[in-house]
Coordinates of C-alpha atoms in Angstrom, one line a residue:
M16 CA -12.1 13.0 6.3
K17 CA -15.7 12.8 7.5
S18 CA -16.1 15.5 10.2
A19 CA -18.0 13.0 12.5
W20 CA -15.1 10.5 12.2
K21 CA -12.5 13.2 12.9
A22 CA -14.5 14.3 16.0
F23 CA -14.7 10.7 17.1
L24 CA -10.9 10.3 16.8
I25 CA -10.3 13.5 18.7
D26 CA -12.4 12.1 21.5
Q27 CA -10.2 9.0 21.4
G28 CA -7.1 11.2 21.9
A29 CA -6.0 11.9 18.4
E30 CA -4.0 15.0 17.7
F31 CA -4.2 16.6 14.2
E32 CA -2.3 19.1 12.2
E33 CA -5.1 20.4 9.9
E34 CA -6.5 17.2 8.4
R35 CA -3.4 15.0 9.2
L36 CA -3.5 12.8 12.2
V37 CA 0.0 13.0 13.7
S38 CA -0.4 10.9 16.9
F39 CA -2.5 9.9 19.8
G40 CA -0.4 11.9 22.2
N41 CA 2.9 10.0 22.3
P42 CA 4.4 9.6 18.9
N43 CA 7.7 8.2 20.1
R44 CA 6.0 5.4 22.1
E45 CA 3.6 4.7 19.2
R46 CA 6.4 4.2 16.8
R47 CA 7.9 1.4 19.0
I48 CA 4.8 -0.7 19.3
A49 CA 4.5 -2.3 15.9
P50 CA 4.9 -5.0 14.7
Q51 CA 5.1 -7.0 18.0
G52 CA 2.3 -5.1 19.7
A53 CA -1.2 -4.7 18.3
V54 CA -2.0 -1.3 16.7
L55 CA -5.1 0.4 15.5
S56 CA -4.4 3.0 12.8
N57 CA -6.6 5.6 11.1
L58 CA -6.0 5.3 7.3
A59 CA -8.1 8.3 6.2
D60 CA -4.9 9.7 4.6
R61 CA -5.1 6.9 2.0
G62 CA -6.9 7.6 -1.3
L63 CA -9.9 5.7 -2.6
L64 CA -11.6 5.6 -6.0
E65 CA -15.0 4.1 -6.6
V66 CA -15.6 2.6 -10.1
S67 CA -19.2 1.7 -10.7
G68 CA -21.6 1.0 -13.5
A69 CA -22.6 -2.0 -15.7
D70 CA -19.2 -2.0 -17.5
A71 CA -17.0 -1.3 -14.4
E72 CA -15.4 -4.7 -14.3
S73 CA -14.7 -5.0 -18.1
F74 CA -13.4 -1.5 -18.2
L75 CA -10.9 -2.1 -15.4
Q76 CA -10.0 -5.5 -16.9
N77 CA -8.8 -3.7 -20.0
Q78 CA -6.7 -1.2 -18.0
L79 CA -5.1 -3.0 -15.0
T80 CA -2.3 -5.5 -14.7
N81 CA -4.2 -8.1 -12.7
D82 CA -7.3 -10.2 -13.6
I83 CA -10.0 -8.0 -12.1
T84 CA -12.6 -10.7 -12.9
K85 CA -11.2 -12.8 -10.0
I86 CA -12.3 -10.3 -7.3
D87 CA -15.7 -10.7 -5.7
D88 CA -17.2 -10.1 -2.3
K89 CA -14.8 -12.7 -0.8
T90 CA -11.6 -11.8 -2.6
H91 CA -9.5 -8.7 -3.2
Q92 CA -6.2 -8.2 -5.1
L93 CA -3.2 -6.1 -5.7
T94 CA -3.0 -4.5 -9.1
A95 CA -1.5 -1.6 -11.0
W96 CA -2.2 0.8 -13.9
C97 CA 0.7 1.3 -16.4
S98 CA 1.6 3.8 -19.1
P99 CA 1.9 2.5 -22.7
K100 CA 5.7 2.3 -21.9
G101 CA 5.0 -0.2 -19.1
R102 CA 5.8 2.3 -16.3
V103 CA 3.5 2.0 -13.2
I104 CA 1.3 5.1 -13.0
A105 CA -0.2 3.9 -9.7
N106 CA -0.8 0.7 -7.8
F107 CA -3.9 -0.3 -6.0
R108 CA -5.6 -2.8 -3.8
A109 CA -8.9 -3.5 -5.5
F110 CA -12.0 -4.8 -3.6
K111 CA -15.7 -5.0 -4.1
R112 CA -18.3 -3.4 -1.9
G113 CA -21.9 -3.6 -3.1
Q114 CA -21.9 -3.2 -6.9
S115 CA -18.8 -1.1 -7.0
I116 CA -15.1 -1.8 -7.3
F117 CA -12.9 0.3 -5.0
L118 CA -9.2 1.1 -5.6
I119 CA -7.0 1.9 -2.6
M120 CA -4.0 4.1 -3.5
S121 CA -1.7 6.8 -2.4
R122 CA -3.9 9.9 -1.7
D123 CA -1.8 12.2 -3.8
M124 CA -2.5 9.9 -6.9
V125 CA -6.4 10.1 -6.7
E126 CA -6.9 13.1 -8.8
T127 CA -4.4 12.0 -11.4
V128 CA -5.7 8.5 -11.8
M129 CA -9.4 9.7 -11.8
T130 CA -8.7 12.2 -14.5
K131 CA -6.5 10.0 -16.7
L132 CA -8.6 6.9 -16.3
S133 CA -11.8 8.7 -17.2
R134 CA -10.4 9.5 -20.6
Y135 CA -10.7 5.9 -21.5
I136 CA -14.4 5.5 -20.6
M137 CA -15.8 6.6 -24.0
M138 CA -19.0 4.7 -24.5
S139 CA -18.6 2.4 -21.5
K140 CA -21.2 2.5 -18.8
V141 CA -18.7 3.5 -16.1
S142 CA -18.5 6.1 -13.4
I143 CA -15.3 7.0 -11.6
S144 CA -15.5 9.1 -8.4
D145 CA -13.3 10.1 -5.5
A146 CA -14.5 8.0 -2.5
T147 CA -11.7 8.9 -0.2
D148 CA -14.0 10.7 2.3
S149 CA -17.1 8.6 1.7
L150 CA -16.1 5.7 3.9
V151 CA -14.3 5.4 7.2
H152 CA -11.0 3.6 6.7
F153 CA -8.8 2.1 9.5
G154 CA -6.4 -0.7 10.0
Y155 CA -5.8 -3.3 12.8
A156 CA -2.6 -5.2 13.0
G157 CA -0.8 -7.5 15.4
E158 CA 0.3 -11.1 16.1
N159 CA -3.1 -11.8 17.6
A160 CA -5.1 -9.6 15.3
Q161 CA -7.2 -12.4 13.8
S162 CA -8.2 -13.9 17.2
D163 CA -8.8 -10.4 18.6
L164 CA -11.2 -9.6 15.8
E165 CA -12.9 -13.0 16.0
L166 CA -13.8 -12.3 19.6
I167 CA -15.4 -9.1 18.6
L168 CA -17.0 -10.0 15.2
D169 CA -17.2 -13.8 15.4
K170 CA -15.9 -14.2 11.8
V171 CA -13.1 -12.5 10.0
P172 CA -11.1 -13.2 6.8
T173 CA -8.6 -16.0 7.7
E174 CA -6.3 -15.8 4.7
P175 CA -4.5 -13.0 2.9
N176 CA -6.4 -11.4 0.1
Q177 CA -9.8 -12.5 1.5
T178 CA -12.7 -10.1 1.9
M179 CA -15.6 -10.3 4.3
S180 CA -18.7 -8.2 5.0
V181 CA -19.9 -7.9 8.6
G182 CA -23.0 -5.7 8.8
Q183 CA -22.1 -2.6 6.7
L184 CA -18.4 -3.1 7.3
T185 CA -16.0 -4.4 4.6
I186 CA -13.0 -6.1 6.1
L187 CA -9.8 -7.0 4.1
R188 CA -7.1 -9.4 5.2
L189 CA -3.7 -8.2 3.9
P190 CA -0.6 -10.3 3.1
G191 CA 2.5 -10.1 5.3
N192 CA 4.1 -11.8 8.3
T193 CA 2.1 -9.6 10.7
P194 CA -1.6 -10.3 10.5
R195 CA -3.3 -7.1 9.1
F196 CA -6.8 -6.1 8.4
E197 CA -8.3 -3.0 6.8
V198 CA -11.8 -1.9 7.6
F199 CA -14.2 0.2 5.6
G200 CA -17.6 1.4 6.6
D201 CA -19.8 4.2 7.9
V202 CA -19.0 6.2 11.0
A203 CA -21.4 4.5 13.4
E204 CA -20.3 0.9 12.8
A205 CA -16.6 1.8 12.3
S206 CA -16.4 3.8 15.5
A207 CA -18.2 1.0 17.5
L208 CA -15.6 -1.5 16.2
W209 CA -12.7 0.9 16.9
V210 CA -13.8 1.2 20.5
K211 CA -13.9 -2.6 20.9
C212 CA -10.5 -3.0 19.2
N213 CA -9.0 -0.2 21.4
V214 CA -9.2 -2.6 24.4
R215 CA -6.6 -4.8 22.8
A216 CA -4.6 -2.5 20.6
A217 CA -2.8 0.9 20.9
P218 CA -4.1 3.6 18.6
V219 CA -1.4 5.0 16.4
S220 CA -0.8 7.3 13.4
S221 CA -0.5 5.8 10.0
Q222 CA 3.3 6.0 10.2
A223 CA 3.2 2.7 12.2
W224 CA 1.1 1.2 9.5
D225 CA 3.5 2.3 6.8
Y226 CA 6.3 0.6 8.8
I227 CA 4.5 -2.7 8.8
N228 CA 3.7 -2.3 5.1
I229 CA 7.4 -1.8 4.3
L230 CA 8.3 -4.9 6.4
A231 CA 5.7 -6.8 4.3
G232 CA 7.5 -5.6 1.1
R233 CA 4.4 -3.9 -0.3
P234 CA 5.3 -0.9 -2.6
V235 CA 3.2 2.3 -2.8
I236 CA 3.5 4.4 -5.9
T237 CA 3.1 8.1 -5.0
A238 CA 3.1 11.4 -7.0
E239 CA 6.9 11.4 -6.8
S240 CA 7.4 7.9 -8.2
T241 CA 4.6 7.7 -10.8
E242 CA 5.7 6.4 -14.2
V243 CA 9.2 5.7 -13.0
W244 CA 9.2 1.9 -12.5
I245 CA 7.9 -1.1 -14.4
P246 CA 6.0 -3.7 -12.4
Q247 CA 9.0 -6.2 -12.1
M248 CA 11.2 -3.5 -10.6
I249 CA 8.8 -3.0 -7.6
N250 CA 8.3 -6.7 -7.2
L251 CA 4.6 -6.7 -8.3
T252 CA 5.2 -9.9 -10.3
D253 CA 6.4 -11.6 -7.0
I254 CA 3.4 -10.5 -4.9
D255 CA 0.5 -11.4 -7.2
G256 CA 0.1 -8.0 -8.7
V257 CA 0.4 -9.1 -12.4
D258 CA -1.5 -11.8 -14.2
F259 CA 0.3 -12.9 -17.4
Q260 CA -2.6 -15.0 -18.6
K261 CA -5.2 -12.2 -18.9
G262 CA -5.7 -10.1 -22.0
C263 CA -4.1 -6.8 -23.0
Y264 CA -3.8 -3.6 -20.9
P265 CA -1.6 -0.5 -21.4
G266 CA 2.1 -1.4 -21.2
Q267 CA 1.3 -5.2 -21.3
E268 CA 3.8 -5.9 -24.2
V269 CA 6.7 -4.3 -22.3
V270 CA 5.8 -6.2 -19.1
A271 CA 5.4 -9.5 -20.9
R272 CA 8.5 -9.1 -23.0
L273 CA 10.7 -8.7 -19.9
H274 CA 8.9 -11.6 -18.2
Y275 CA 9.4 -14.1 -21.1
L276 CA 12.4 -12.8 -23.0
G277 CA 14.4 -10.4 -20.8
K278 CA 16.3 -10.3 -17.5
N279 CA 15.3 -7.8 -14.9
K280 CA 18.3 -5.8 -13.8
R281 CA 16.6 -3.9 -10.9
R282 CA 14.2 -4.9 -8.2
M283 CA 12.9 -3.7 -4.8
F284 CA 14.6 -4.4 -1.5
N285 CA 13.8 -3.8 2.1
V286 CA 16.6 -1.9 3.8
E287 CA 17.4 -0.1 7.1
I288 CA 19.3 3.2 6.8
T289 CA 21.4 4.6 9.7
T290 CA 19.9 8.1 9.7
H291 CA 17.1 9.9 11.5
D292 CA 16.2 12.0 8.5
V293 CA 13.5 10.4 6.4
P294 CA 14.5 10.5 2.7
K295 CA 12.1 11.3 -0.1
A296 CA 11.0 9.1 -3.0
N297 CA 13.8 9.1 -5.7
D298 CA 16.6 10.1 -3.4
S299 CA 19.8 8.4 -4.5
I300 CA 21.3 5.2 -3.2
V301 CA 25.0 5.2 -4.0
L302 CA 28.2 3.2 -3.7
E303 CA 31.1 4.5 -1.6
D304 CA 32.5 6.2 -4.7
G305 CA 29.3 8.1 -5.3
T306 CA 28.0 5.9 -8.2
E307 CA 24.2 5.8 -8.2
V308 CA 22.8 2.3 -8.0
G309 CA 19.3 2.8 -6.8
K310 CA 16.5 5.1 -5.5
I311 CA 14.2 5.4 -2.5
L312 CA 10.6 4.3 -3.1
N313 CA 8.9 4.4 0.4
A314 CA 10.5 5.3 3.8
V315 CA 9.6 5.8 7.4
I316 CA 11.2 6.0 10.8
N317 CA 11.4 2.6 12.5
P318 CA 11.3 1.7 16.2
D319 CA 15.1 2.0 16.5
D320 CA 14.9 5.6 15.2
N321 CA 16.6 4.6 11.9
V322 CA 14.9 4.7 8.5
Q323 CA 13.1 1.6 7.2
A324 CA 12.7 1.8 3.4
L325 CA 11.7 0.1 0.2
V326 CA 14.3 0.9 -2.4
I327 CA 14.9 0.0 -6.0
L328 CA 18.5 -1.3 -6.6
K329 CA 20.5 -2.7 -9.4
I330 CA 20.6 -6.3 -8.5
A331 CA 24.3 -6.7 -9.5
D332 CA 25.2 -4.0 -6.9
S333 CA 22.8 -5.1 -4.1
E334 CA 25.5 -7.0 -2.1
K335 CA 28.0 -4.2 -2.2
P336 CA 28.4 -1.5 0.6
L337 CA 25.5 0.9 0.0
F338 CA 24.7 4.4 1.2
L339 CA 22.0 7.0 1.1
A340 CA 23.3 10.2 -0.3
Q341 CA 22.3 13.1 2.0
G342 CA 24.1 16.1 0.7
E343 CA 27.8 15.5 1.4
T344 CA 26.9 12.9 4.0
L345 CA 26.6 9.2 3.3
A346 CA 24.3 7.1 5.6
A347 CA 25.0 3.4 5.7
I348 CA 22.4 0.9 4.4
K349 CA 21.8 -2.6 5.5
V350 CA 19.8 -4.8 3.1
L351 CA 17.3 -7.0 4.8
T352 CA 15.2 -10.0 3.7
L353 CA 11.7 -9.8 2.3
P354 CA 8.9 -12.1 3.4
Y355 CA 8.4 -13.6 0.0
T356 CA 10.5 -15.2 -2.7
V357 CA 11.7 -12.9 -5.5
N358 CA 12.4 -14.1 -9.0
D359 CA 15.2 -12.0 -10.4
D360 CA 14.6 -13.4 -13.9
S361 CA 11.0 -12.2 -14.2

């Protein structure tokens, strides 16, 4: 995190444990604001890679699941990078800023992706660098987020997956029932916008943002879940994260074969778990007799002090009584709806 940005956030009331922003003074209250109330969230704990050079677009086009040629200064997209076996190494939101393509991801995947992806550069005119601390990154979400930002900036992206530049700021509109925007820029412009947004929204830690992200059904692959799931199992094919018309990429044959010839037996669900203890990725979801039928992907405490999570379940068992295995204790699970249509045959 930029030292000037951290100093600014401290002036705004942020409390840190080393480099991690834990709250703005009242974590219990902050957890109960979203998604009904507007929230302003520092996202410096996300990772960011910058891919630049004359061949950056063609290089990524040959590696990622989505059609990277479709992004420009007005459009961003969800995409992923797979192993040759079709397992998702990491997933990203890709956007353009200037002449570079940026990939937003889990911070604990930055070094792995940068190192492994660089092996494929060969003679390409491409540079891959860790841009996590080069840009300020924060989010604004709420039922009136669009109109709030329009009062401040005049124009903002009005549709999901749209990008807009305002001065030196890059603003992304994200999918989901709750209007959400992510902002990238330098300290001066970002802090000025933060102060104006703070009039209408409550500053919160990124935990509230994670909660909204889970409600939106947007998976995040972390170091614990890398190379475990194929795109269909984390619903990437249902949320425009895979383009079946583009050319080849690592794992493409596996992903396409399941899409055209197979039947997906697992997919991602949004659930609420009756427990106060946040599970880790890959913790087991079981039936009452202890049979494992799924695993945790992402989880966070929700406003009701239960756990909200994205989990991967066997579709055939998804309507049975489900539990989170916590040692010898079983925590009850309620399967909730996702804000998009899922094709179980993809």
